[in-house]
Tab-separated table of C-alpha atoms and ligand atoms in Angstrom:
chain	number	residue	atom	x	y	z
A	1	UNK	CA	-51.650	-179.292	79.672
A	2	UNK	CA	-48.630	-177.057	80.318
A	3	UNK	CA	-46.478	-178.066	83.346
A	4	UNK	CA	-47.227	-174.742	85.082
A	5	UNK	CA	-50.942	-175.213	84.523
A	6	UNK	CA	-50.694	-178.733	85.995
A	7	UNK	CA	-49.099	-177.389	89.140
A	8	UNK	CA	-51.691	-174.641	89.545
A	9	UNK	CA	-54.570	-177.031	88.877
A	10	UNK	CA	-53.167	-179.361	91.558
A	11	UNK	CA	-52.904	-176.521	94.066
A	12	UNK	CA	-56.421	-175.347	93.311
A	13	UNK	CA	-57.816	-178.835	93.650
A	14	UNK	CA	-56.203	-179.067	97.107
A	15	UNK	CA	-58.531	-176.175	97.888
A	16	UNK	CA	-56.032	-173.752	99.349
A	17	UNK	CA	-58.237	-170.749	100.110
A	18	UNK	CA	-55.771	-168.045	99.004
A	19	UNK	CA	-55.088	-169.687	95.679
A	20	UNK	CA	-58.753	-170.284	95.095
A	21	UNK	CA	-59.411	-166.604	95.845
A	22	UNK	CA	-56.743	-165.570	93.336
A	23	UNK	CA	-58.026	-167.965	90.714
A	24	UNK	CA	-61.640	-166.843	91.018
A	25	UNK	CA	-60.607	-163.160	91.039
A	26	UNK	CA	-58.885	-163.779	87.718
A	27	UNK	CA	-62.054	-165.354	86.378
A	28	UNK	CA	-64.160	-162.409	87.468
A	29	UNK	CA	-61.869	-159.679	86.147
A	30	UNK	CA	-60.450	-161.238	83.040
A	31	UNK	CA	-63.469	-160.515	80.833
A	32	UNK	CA	-62.928	-156.767	81.467
A	33	UNK	CA	-59.263	-156.493	80.536
A	34	UNK	CA	-58.574	-159.964	79.248
A	35	UNK	CA	-59.730	-159.515	75.653
A	36	UNK	CA	-56.665	-157.674	74.405
A	37	UNK	CA	-54.456	-159.725	76.731
A	38	UNK	CA	-55.728	-162.947	75.224
A	39	UNK	CA	-55.586	-161.552	71.684
A	40	UNK	CA	-51.968	-160.545	72.093
A	41	UNK	CA	-50.936	-164.084	73.100
A	42	UNK	CA	-53.403	-166.363	71.335
A	43	UNK	CA	-51.225	-169.447	71.705
A	44	UNK	CA	-50.947	-169.234	75.459
A	45	UNK	CA	-53.255	-172.078	76.442
A	46	UNK	CA	-53.009	-171.297	80.138
A	47	UNK	CA	-54.285	-167.723	79.748
A	48	UNK	CA	-57.036	-169.011	77.467
A	49	UNK	CA	-58.006	-171.639	80.028
A	50	UNK	CA	-58.387	-169.035	82.768
A	51	UNK	CA	-60.506	-166.759	80.562
A	52	UNK	CA	-62.794	-169.570	79.509
A	53	UNK	CA	-66.165	-170.059	81.121
A	54	UNK	CA	-66.701	-173.533	82.484
A	55	UNK	CA	-69.444	-175.881	81.375
A	56	UNK	CA	-69.739	-179.073	83.409
A	57	UNK	CA	-71.858	-182.005	82.238
A	58	UNK	CA	-72.735	-184.731	84.726
A	59	UNK	CA	-73.691	-187.992	82.997
A	60	UNK	CA	-72.277	-189.047	79.669
A	61	UNK	CA	-74.857	-191.211	77.923
A	62	UNK	CA	-76.975	-190.316	74.911
A	63	UNK	CA	-77.475	-186.652	75.817
A	64	UNK	CA	-74.321	-185.839	77.789
A	65	UNK	CA	-72.032	-187.104	75.025
A	66	UNK	CA	-73.843	-185.237	72.263
A	67	UNK	CA	-73.916	-182.028	74.298
A	68	UNK	CA	-70.202	-182.228	75.200
A	69	UNK	CA	-69.141	-182.884	71.613
A	70	UNK	CA	-71.402	-180.143	70.297
A	71	UNK	CA	-69.920	-177.556	72.694
A	72	UNK	CA	-66.354	-178.530	71.970
A	73	UNK	CA	-66.962	-178.454	68.215
A	74	UNK	CA	-69.082	-175.322	67.892
A	75	UNK	CA	-68.273	-173.251	70.995
A	76	UNK	CA	-64.559	-173.496	71.533
A	77	UNK	CA	-64.559	-170.490	73.855
A	78	UNK	CA	-65.772	-172.743	76.683
A	79	UNK	CA	-63.933	-175.223	78.842
A	80	UNK	CA	-66.050	-178.399	78.847
A	81	UNK	CA	-65.743	-181.025	81.577
A	82	UNK	CA	-67.737	-184.243	81.696
A	83	UNK	CA	-68.214	-186.263	84.877
A	84	UNK	CA	-69.422	-189.834	84.463
A	85	UNK	CA	-69.566	-192.808	86.787
A	86	UNK	CA	-68.291	-195.341	84.218
A	87	UNK	CA	-65.466	-194.862	81.734
A	88	UNK	CA	-67.342	-196.098	78.697
A	89	UNK	CA	-70.285	-195.054	76.565
A	90	UNK	CA	-73.001	-197.649	75.969
A	91	UNK	CA	-75.974	-197.757	73.636
A	92	UNK	CA	-78.691	-198.318	76.228
A	93	UNK	CA	-81.371	-199.684	73.830
A	94	UNK	CA	-78.951	-202.431	72.744
A	95	UNK	CA	-78.456	-203.810	76.277
A	96	UNK	CA	-81.778	-205.631	75.867
A	97	UNK	CA	-79.911	-208.233	73.734
A	98	UNK	CA	-77.087	-208.790	76.232
A	99	UNK	CA	-78.437	-212.124	77.508
A	100	UNK	CA	-79.545	-213.646	74.240
A	101	UNK	CA	-77.057	-212.575	71.557
A	102	UNK	CA	-75.313	-215.600	69.980
A	103	UNK	CA	-72.037	-214.278	71.407
A	104	UNK	CA	-72.869	-211.881	74.285
A	105	UNK	CA	-69.238	-210.755	74.694
A	106	UNK	CA	-68.987	-209.771	71.046
A	107	UNK	CA	-72.361	-208.016	71.267
A	108	UNK	CA	-71.264	-205.997	74.308
A	109	UNK	CA	-68.101	-204.969	72.439
A	110	UNK	CA	-70.383	-203.570	69.733
A	111	UNK	CA	-72.596	-201.557	72.058
A	112	UNK	CA	-69.842	-200.007	74.168
A	113	UNK	CA	-66.959	-197.643	73.476
A	114	UNK	CA	-64.427	-196.019	75.823
A	115	UNK	CA	-65.520	-192.445	76.570
A	116	UNK	CA	-61.986	-191.256	75.845
A	117	UNK	CA	-62.641	-192.276	72.209
A	118	UNK	CA	-66.259	-191.184	72.016
A	119	UNK	CA	-65.628	-187.677	73.325
A	120	UNK	CA	-63.903	-184.944	71.392
A	121	UNK	CA	-60.301	-184.591	72.596
A	122	UNK	CA	-60.954	-181.055	73.905
A	123	UNK	CA	-63.474	-182.362	76.455
A	124	UNK	CA	-62.021	-183.038	79.901
A	125	UNK	CA	-63.282	-186.343	81.316
A	126	UNK	CA	-63.555	-187.193	85.014
A	127	UNK	CA	-64.674	-190.658	86.120
A	128	UNK	CA	-66.092	-190.494	89.628
A	129	UNK	CA	-69.266	-190.464	91.698
A	130	UNK	CA	-70.981	-187.188	92.403
A	131	UNK	CA	-71.667	-186.712	96.113
A	132	UNK	CA	-73.300	-183.291	95.921
A	133	UNK	CA	-74.272	-180.539	93.522
A	134	UNK	CA	-74.807	-176.968	94.681
A	135	UNK	CA	-75.354	-173.899	92.548
A	136	UNK	CA	-71.625	-173.351	91.927
A	137	UNK	CA	-69.815	-176.660	92.037
A	138	UNK	CA	-70.023	-180.424	91.809
A	139	UNK	CA	-68.496	-182.307	94.740
A	140	UNK	CA	-66.904	-185.653	93.938
A	141	UNK	CA	-66.377	-188.821	95.960
A	142	UNK	CA	-62.587	-188.393	95.685
A	143	UNK	CA	-62.885	-185.195	97.756
A	144	UNK	CA	-62.291	-182.716	94.939
A	145	UNK	CA	-64.821	-180.238	93.646
A	146	UNK	CA	-65.464	-179.026	90.114
A	147	UNK	CA	-66.663	-175.419	89.798
A	148	UNK	CA	-68.922	-174.417	86.913
A	149	UNK	CA	-70.493	-171.392	85.287
A	150	UNK	CA	-73.182	-173.598	83.741
A	151	UNK	CA	-74.072	-177.187	84.592
A	152	UNK	CA	-75.982	-179.790	82.587
A	153	UNK	CA	-77.314	-182.812	84.465
A	154	UNK	CA	-77.791	-185.770	82.108
A	155	UNK	CA	-77.562	-188.793	84.386
A	156	UNK	CA	-80.396	-190.702	82.741
A	157	UNK	CA	-82.561	-193.230	84.520
A	158	UNK	CA	-82.199	-196.475	86.394
A	159	UNK	CA	-83.853	-199.365	84.557
A	160	UNK	CA	-84.360	-202.634	86.398
A	161	UNK	CA	-82.084	-205.590	85.705
A	162	UNK	CA	-81.171	-206.979	83.268
A	163	UNK	CA	-81.216	-203.587	81.492
A	164	UNK	CA	-78.364	-201.084	81.974
A	165	UNK	CA	-76.226	-203.269	84.214
A	166	UNK	CA	-73.428	-200.701	84.047
A	167	UNK	CA	-73.193	-200.424	87.784
A	168	UNK	CA	-72.899	-204.147	88.329
A	169	UNK	CA	-69.534	-205.707	89.060
A	170	UNK	CA	-66.539	-203.460	88.687
A	171	UNK	CA	-68.187	-200.867	86.386
A	172	UNK	CA	-66.056	-201.890	83.439
A	173	UNK	CA	-67.035	-203.280	80.055
A	174	UNK	CA	-65.740	-206.619	81.363
A	175	UNK	CA	-68.115	-206.211	84.355
A	176	UNK	CA	-71.028	-205.841	81.946
A	177	UNK	CA	-69.906	-208.988	80.102
A	178	UNK	CA	-69.588	-211.004	83.329
A	179	UNK	CA	-73.038	-209.895	84.413
A	180	UNK	CA	-74.537	-210.806	81.029
A	181	UNK	CA	-72.966	-214.285	81.163
A	182	UNK	CA	-74.350	-214.914	84.658
A	183	UNK	CA	-77.858	-213.715	83.721
A	184	UNK	CA	-77.768	-215.579	80.443
A	185	UNK	CA	-76.996	-218.861	82.276
A	186	UNK	CA	-79.914	-218.254	84.655
A	187	UNK	CA	-82.248	-217.557	81.761
A	188	UNK	CA	-81.140	-220.738	79.998
A	189	UNK	CA	-81.912	-222.809	83.111
A	190	UNK	CA	-85.314	-221.213	83.821
A	191	UNK	CA	-88.356	-223.192	82.711
A	192	UNK	CA	-90.991	-220.521	83.341
A	193	UNK	CA	-90.027	-216.932	82.654
A	194	UNK	CA	-92.198	-213.903	83.479
A	195	UNK	CA	-91.842	-210.345	82.245
A	196	UNK	CA	-93.794	-207.915	84.407
A	197	UNK	CA	-94.686	-204.759	82.479
A	198	UNK	CA	-95.689	-204.409	78.833
A	199	UNK	CA	-94.030	-201.095	78.068
A	200	UNK	CA	-91.434	-200.908	75.303
A	201	UNK	CA	-88.670	-202.411	77.460
A	202	UNK	CA	-90.777	-205.408	78.584
A	203	UNK	CA	-91.953	-206.070	75.040
A	204	UNK	CA	-88.448	-205.763	73.586
A	205	UNK	CA	-86.928	-207.992	76.275
A	206	UNK	CA	-89.644	-210.615	75.754
A	207	UNK	CA	-89.050	-210.380	71.996
A	208	UNK	CA	-85.321	-211.045	72.416
A	209	UNK	CA	-85.933	-214.020	74.722
A	210	UNK	CA	-88.640	-215.402	72.446
A	211	UNK	CA	-86.390	-215.136	69.400
A	212	UNK	CA	-83.594	-217.014	71.182
A	213	UNK	CA	-85.857	-219.711	72.696
A	214	UNK	CA	-88.561	-219.908	70.029
A	215	UNK	CA	-88.397	-223.712	69.632
A	216	UNK	CA	-88.617	-224.323	73.389
A	217	UNK	CA	-91.547	-221.889	73.698
A	218	UNK	CA	-93.497	-223.389	70.820
A	219	UNK	CA	-92.922	-226.940	72.080
A	220	UNK	CA	-93.939	-225.990	75.651
A	221	UNK	CA	-90.533	-226.947	77.056
A	222	UNK	CA	-90.229	-223.368	78.331
A	223	UNK	CA	-92.851	-220.664	78.952
A	224	UNK	CA	-92.565	-216.902	78.649
A	225	UNK	CA	-95.450	-214.750	79.903
A	226	UNK	CA	-95.852	-210.976	79.827
A	227	UNK	CA	-98.056	-209.563	82.595
A	228	UNK	CA	-99.325	-206.085	81.851
A	229	UNK	CA	-101.471	-203.881	84.101
A	230	UNK	CA	-103.701	-202.442	81.365
A	231	UNK	CA	-105.561	-203.861	78.386
A	232	UNK	CA	-102.941	-203.156	75.691
A	233	UNK	CA	-99.176	-202.688	75.460
A	234	UNK	CA	-97.360	-199.351	75.730
A	235	UNK	CA	-98.511	-195.837	76.561
A	236	UNK	CA	-101.005	-193.662	74.688
A	237	UNK	CA	-98.211	-192.158	72.520
A	238	UNK	CA	-98.116	-195.432	70.581
A	239	UNK	CA	-100.689	-196.088	67.848
A	240	UNK	CA	-103.122	-199.022	67.949
A	241	UNK	CA	-101.676	-200.602	64.810
A	242	UNK	CA	-98.244	-200.741	66.389
A	243	UNK	CA	-99.647	-202.260	69.590
A	244	UNK	CA	-101.480	-204.975	67.663
A	245	UNK	CA	-98.500	-205.575	65.381
A	246	UNK	CA	-96.188	-206.223	68.308
A	247	UNK	CA	-98.763	-208.428	70.009
A	248	UNK	CA	-99.008	-210.578	66.848
A	249	UNK	CA	-95.215	-210.850	66.534
A	250	UNK	CA	-94.871	-212.048	70.132
A	251	UNK	CA	-97.769	-214.516	69.963
A	252	UNK	CA	-96.240	-216.065	66.834
A	253	UNK	CA	-92.992	-216.584	68.739
A	254	UNK	CA	-94.862	-218.477	71.473
A	255	UNK	CA	-95.128	-215.709	74.097
A	256	UNK	CA	-98.189	-215.697	76.388
A	257	UNK	CA	-99.722	-212.307	77.174
A	258	UNK	CA	-101.835	-211.544	80.242
A	259	UNK	CA	-103.452	-208.105	80.174
A	260	UNK	CA	-105.171	-206.344	83.089
A	261	UNK	CA	-102.863	-208.043	85.581
A	262	UNK	CA	-101.185	-205.753	88.090
A	263	UNK	CA	-98.383	-207.822	89.603
A	264	UNK	CA	-96.892	-207.139	93.022
A	265	UNK	CA	-93.696	-208.412	94.572
A	266	UNK	CA	-94.046	-210.870	97.431
A	267	UNK	CA	-91.435	-212.096	99.898
A	268	UNK	CA	-92.968	-215.601	100.030
A	269	UNK	CA	-94.020	-216.318	96.460
A	270	UNK	CA	-91.909	-213.885	94.423
A	271	UNK	CA	-94.914	-212.223	92.802
A	272	UNK	CA	-98.718	-212.358	92.698
A	273	UNK	CA	-101.537	-210.784	90.705
A	274	UNK	CA	-103.186	-208.154	92.868
A	275	UNK	CA	-106.796	-208.602	91.686
A	276	UNK	CA	-106.915	-212.402	92.075
A	277	UNK	CA	-104.090	-213.148	94.534
A	278	UNK	CA	-102.906	-215.718	91.998
A	279	UNK	CA	-99.202	-216.499	92.357
A	280	UNK	CA	-97.040	-215.812	89.299
A	281	UNK	CA	-95.465	-219.168	88.515
A	282	UNK	CA	-91.956	-218.417	87.312
A	283	UNK	CA	-88.412	-219.346	88.188
A	284	UNK	CA	-87.153	-216.125	86.593
A	285	UNK	CA	-88.993	-212.787	86.768
A	286	UNK	CA	-87.911	-209.612	84.961
A	287	UNK	CA	-89.492	-206.441	86.348
A	288	UNK	CA	-89.756	-204.052	83.437
A	289	UNK	CA	-92.021	-201.646	85.258
A	290	UNK	CA	-90.493	-198.390	84.051
A	291	UNK	CA	-87.412	-196.303	84.781
A	292	UNK	CA	-86.578	-194.232	87.847
A	293	UNK	CA	-84.679	-190.977	87.418
A	294	UNK	CA	-80.989	-191.354	88.264
A	295	UNK	CA	-80.852	-188.004	90.014
A	296	UNK	CA	-77.461	-187.363	91.626
A	297	UNK	CA	-77.346	-185.943	95.177
A	298	UNK	CA	-78.273	-182.249	94.941
A	299	UNK	CA	-78.372	-179.816	97.849
A	300	UNK	CA	-80.464	-177.208	96.021
A	301	UNK	CA	-84.069	-177.036	97.224
A	302	UNK	CA	-87.143	-177.427	94.973
A	303	UNK	CA	-85.386	-178.926	91.963
A	304	UNK	CA	-87.189	-182.284	91.972
A	305	UNK	CA	-90.759	-183.488	91.586
A	306	UNK	CA	-92.289	-186.277	93.680
A	307	UNK	CA	-90.682	-188.910	91.403
A	308	UNK	CA	-87.255	-187.347	92.054
A	309	UNK	CA	-87.049	-186.194	88.434
A	310	UNK	CA	-85.510	-182.799	87.740
A	311	UNK	CA	-88.255	-180.362	86.785
A	312	UNK	CA	-87.293	-178.462	83.646
A	313	UNK	CA	-88.603	-175.409	81.848
A	314	UNK	CA	-89.032	-175.237	78.072
A	315	UNK	CA	-85.452	-173.921	77.826
A	316	UNK	CA	-84.070	-177.004	79.680
A	317	UNK	CA	-83.245	-174.920	82.753
A	318	UNK	CA	-83.975	-176.482	86.126
A	319	UNK	CA	-87.331	-175.028	87.165
A	320	UNK	CA	-87.241	-173.558	90.635
A	321	UNK	CA	-83.589	-172.443	90.460
A	322	UNK	CA	-83.592	-168.677	90.082
A	323	UNK	CA	-79.916	-168.331	89.107
A	324	UNK	CA	-80.645	-170.198	85.861
A	325	UNK	CA	-77.199	-171.802	85.518
A	326	UNK	CA	-78.417	-175.382	86.013
A	327	UNK	CA	-79.813	-177.250	83.026
A	328	UNK	CA	-81.025	-180.854	82.759
A	329	UNK	CA	-81.860	-183.106	79.830
A	330	UNK	CA	-82.852	-186.685	79.031
A	331	UNK	CA	-84.293	-189.413	81.230
A	332	UNK	CA	-83.360	-187.678	84.496
A	333	UNK	CA	-85.911	-184.922	83.817
A	334	UNK	CA	-89.694	-184.713	84.113
A	335	UNK	CA	-90.043	-184.544	80.305
A	336	UNK	CA	-92.657	-187.260	79.666
A	337	UNK	CA	-90.920	-189.143	76.827
A	338	UNK	CA	-87.752	-191.129	77.363
A	339	UNK	CA	-86.019	-191.425	74.009
A	340	UNK	CA	-82.536	-191.487	72.584
A	341	UNK	CA	-83.791	-190.269	69.218
A	342	UNK	CA	-84.846	-186.931	70.729
A	343	UNK	CA	-81.158	-185.974	71.017
A	344	UNK	CA	-81.347	-184.719	67.412
A	345	UNK	CA	-84.130	-182.298	68.388
A	346	UNK	CA	-83.042	-181.393	71.910
A	347	UNK	CA	-79.281	-180.832	71.593
A	348	UNK	CA	-79.811	-177.903	69.149
A	349	UNK	CA	-82.025	-176.348	71.838
A	350	UNK	CA	-80.008	-176.840	75.020
A	351	UNK	CA	-76.553	-176.055	73.608
A	352	UNK	CA	-77.381	-172.560	72.225
A	353	UNK	CA	-79.383	-171.852	75.386
A	354	UNK	CA	-76.382	-172.589	77.614
A	355	UNK	CA	-74.297	-170.351	75.345
A	356	UNK	CA	-76.887	-167.544	75.612
A	357	UNK	CA	-76.971	-167.920	79.382
A	358	UNK	CA	-73.182	-167.630	79.596
A	359	UNK	CA	-73.216	-164.517	77.396
A	360	UNK	CA	-75.984	-162.918	79.469
A	361	UNK	CA	-78.425	-163.003	76.550
A	362	UNK	CA	-82.081	-164.111	76.544
A	363	UNK	CA	-82.637	-167.838	76.015
A	364	UNK	CA	-84.633	-168.108	72.802
A	365	UNK	CA	-84.654	-171.830	71.956
A	366	UNK	CA	-87.591	-173.848	73.275
A	367	UNK	CA	-88.428	-177.548	73.514
A	368	UNK	CA	-90.887	-178.262	70.670
A	369	UNK	CA	-94.343	-179.233	71.906
A	370	UNK	CA	-94.765	-183.021	72.145
A	371	UNK	CA	-97.181	-184.406	69.544
A	372	UNK	CA	-100.034	-186.728	70.529
A	373	UNK	CA	-98.189	-189.703	69.042
A	374	UNK	CA	-94.462	-190.275	69.316
A	375	UNK	CA	-92.119	-191.337	66.534
A	376	UNK	CA	-91.153	-194.793	67.754
A	377	UNK	CA	-89.469	-198.028	66.791
A	378	UNK	CA	-90.016	-201.210	68.812
A	379	UNK	CA	-88.229	-204.483	68.130
A	380	UNK	CA	-88.996	-208.075	69.090
A	381	UNK	CA	-85.670	-209.770	68.519
A	382	UNK	CA	-83.382	-209.137	65.556
A	383	UNK	CA	-85.980	-210.092	62.933
A	384	UNK	CA	-89.189	-208.353	64.023
A	385	UNK	CA	-89.975	-204.690	64.548
A	386	UNK	CA	-92.727	-202.166	64.209
A	387	UNK	CA	-92.669	-198.398	64.166
A	388	UNK	CA	-94.433	-195.205	63.200
A	389	UNK	CA	-93.676	-191.581	62.463
A	390	UNK	CA	-95.754	-188.904	64.151
A	391	UNK	CA	-97.566	-186.697	61.631
A	392	UNK	CA	-99.272	-183.456	62.711
A	393	UNK	CA	-103.095	-183.585	62.328
A	394	UNK	CA	-103.138	-187.166	60.921
A	395	UNK	CA	-101.581	-188.747	64.001
A	396	UNK	CA	-99.042	-191.243	62.714
A	397	UNK	CA	-97.963	-193.258	59.700
A	398	UNK	CA	-96.793	-196.855	60.122
A	399	UNK	CA	-93.429	-197.742	58.603
A	400	UNK	CA	-92.905	-201.007	56.690
A	401	UNK	CA	-91.603	-203.883	58.783
A	402	UNK	CA	-88.478	-204.451	56.653
A	403	UNK	CA	-87.492	-200.801	57.162
A	404	UNK	CA	-87.915	-201.093	60.930
A	405	UNK	CA	-85.964	-204.352	61.059
A	406	UNK	CA	-83.099	-202.765	59.148
A	407	UNK	CA	-83.229	-199.497	61.065
A	408	UNK	CA	-83.633	-200.850	64.559
A	409	UNK	CA	-84.053	-204.580	65.203
A	410	UNK	CA	-80.986	-205.873	63.393
A	411	UNK	CA	-78.357	-203.818	65.202
A	412	UNK	CA	-80.295	-201.888	67.902
A	413	UNK	CA	-78.519	-198.643	66.900
A	414	UNK	CA	-75.070	-200.115	67.698
A	415	UNK	CA	-73.732	-198.733	64.408
A	416	UNK	CA	-74.005	-195.280	66.052
A	417	UNK	CA	-71.694	-196.204	68.932
B	1	FAD	C1	-84.364	-201.432	76.248
B	1	FAD	C2	-84.428	-199.995	75.829
B	1	FAD	C3	-84.746	-199.687	74.508
B	1	FAD	C4	-84.815	-198.370	74.093
B	1	FAD	N1	-85.106	-198.109	72.787
B	1	FAD	C5	-85.127	-196.839	72.358
B	1	FAD	C6	-85.374	-196.550	70.984
B	1	FAD	O1	-85.581	-197.427	70.152
B	1	FAD	N2	-85.398	-195.261	70.606
B	1	FAD	C7	-85.180	-194.250	71.493
B	1	FAD	O2	-85.213	-193.100	71.082
B	1	FAD	N3	-84.944	-194.483	72.796
B	1	FAD	C8	-84.911	-195.755	73.256
B	1	FAD	N4	-84.678	-196.012	74.586
B	1	FAD	C9	-84.539	-194.888	75.532
B	1	FAD	C10	-83.161	-194.276	75.474
B	1	FAD	O3	-82.165	-195.263	75.546
B	1	FAD	C11	-82.994	-193.296	76.622
B	1	FAD	O4	-84.073	-192.384	76.595
B	1	FAD	C12	-81.689	-192.522	76.500
B	1	FAD	O5	-80.591	-193.402	76.576
B	1	FAD	C13	-81.599	-191.498	77.622
B	1	FAD	O6	-80.390	-190.838	77.532
B	1	FAD	P1	-79.754	-190.113	78.815
B	1	FAD	O7	-78.532	-189.414	78.324
B	1	FAD	O8	-80.793	-189.328	79.508
B	1	FAD	O9	-79.363	-191.300	79.799
B	1	FAD	P2	-78.357	-192.514	79.596
B	1	FAD	O10	-78.162	-192.824	78.158
B	1	FAD	O11	-78.857	-193.591	80.486
B	1	FAD	O12	-76.973	-191.943	80.165
B	1	FAD	C14	-76.802	-191.569	81.504
B	1	FAD	C15	-75.314	-191.606	81.838
B	1	FAD	O13	-75.127	-191.035	83.123
B	1	FAD	C16	-74.279	-191.872	83.913
B	1	FAD	N5	-74.642	-191.620	85.311
B	1	FAD	C17	-75.737	-192.046	85.969
B	1	FAD	N6	-75.734	-191.576	87.228
B	1	FAD	C18	-74.618	-190.826	87.363
B	1	FAD	C19	-74.054	-190.069	88.429
B	1	FAD	N7	-74.658	-189.963	89.606
B	1	FAD	N8	-72.891	-189.438	88.210
B	1	FAD	C20	-72.273	-189.515	87.012
B	1	FAD	N9	-72.762	-190.211	85.975
B	1	FAD	C21	-73.917	-190.852	86.140
B	1	FAD	C22	-74.585	-193.272	83.408
B	1	FAD	O14	-73.549	-194.178	83.675
B	1	FAD	C23	-74.742	-193.015	81.906
B	1	FAD	O15	-73.490	-193.046	81.271
B	1	FAD	C24	-84.577	-197.330	75.024
B	1	FAD	C25	-84.250	-197.628	76.352
B	1	FAD	C26	-84.177	-198.946	76.753
B	1	FAD	C27	-83.826	-199.259	78.180
């Protein structure tokens, strides 16, 4: 940043009304006479910065990072700012091994990376909490506000402990390590462990624990039970063969499975099965009952559904916001599938759409229609996995186990960090 630009940015951030007025007037009028002005002094970064439209991305996980890097690589005419509440990127699916990896600290090193390294150097990074979003700016906990021409909200979801413990401790990679060590000690001491919820997170967590404590489970020294509300694992986007395959893998590792058991929390007993009132006997319970959208505070009406997810249209624009400058993507939205691997399909839709919006053109890219079955990969520890590819008309094709172990179970996508 040039020294002059630093000074002006500081003044603007102190919100002096006159300077803000001047700054925004420049932004409004520059497109009309700025073209030749900018052309005549192409190396003047300050002039360029003023002429640039501003894209702000809140949340820098799977989707936010890909979107920011895609803009800064392919659309250099925009000024891209990312706001995240931790200063590192983490591979969320890999956090399921945090408690059971042979060396949890080394594992956490593999699944995390400072955002300053992960993001393209042209992206401006702000680490702070968002306290409000309105249709023009994002207000931060430090008192400053970040104006935007287009905003992408990509704050993901909150998954119950021990998954995504990024907000535990001091929000640093070391904080994640400390949390993992504490939880890992508790798991080691527990004799009876319960996992409530047989979705992909519950199954994967149980698989990791079972792999690490297989001898104790098979000898009866320790128990691990999955309680699931319906009669088979996962949602209807997963094929039967995959469900049965995962069930077999877990049973072989000594896991007990109780289907048709809806478990409720209880202040006295910890947890009980609703239909029978039977107490869940466990000295450690993991509640893997699904994610909750991590929606930041927003003072725009009608953006959320009853689950507090951001409602999106097929162009990724926030439904119910007429101005059209707010977009949302990933686990924070009401899109029914929560998946990292959809970044490859969704980023080429949202990024050109934001560009079209900023140029005043029609938004032509649409979210492809979800197929009946999803393309999925589920692991049960580092040596067991099952997965299928969705195929139109035929449904799905199972992939060989050794392929799934190599692709997913062994490293849990950490090679992409
Ligand atoms: C155990 C597990 C296994 C999984 N396995 C797979 C798999 O095999 N394949 C697959 O495709 N998907 C998998 N998923 C799902 C996948 O990880 C998520 O769908 C994906 O990470 C969602 O990306 P996101 O960008 O929406 O959110 P995230 O990746 O969660 O990123 C959100 C970011 O926003 C930040 N943030 C949150 N709130 C705020 C705020 N208020 N202000 C600023 N920043 C904020 C967070 O710190 C984080 O950096 C798995 C998930 C889990 C939990």
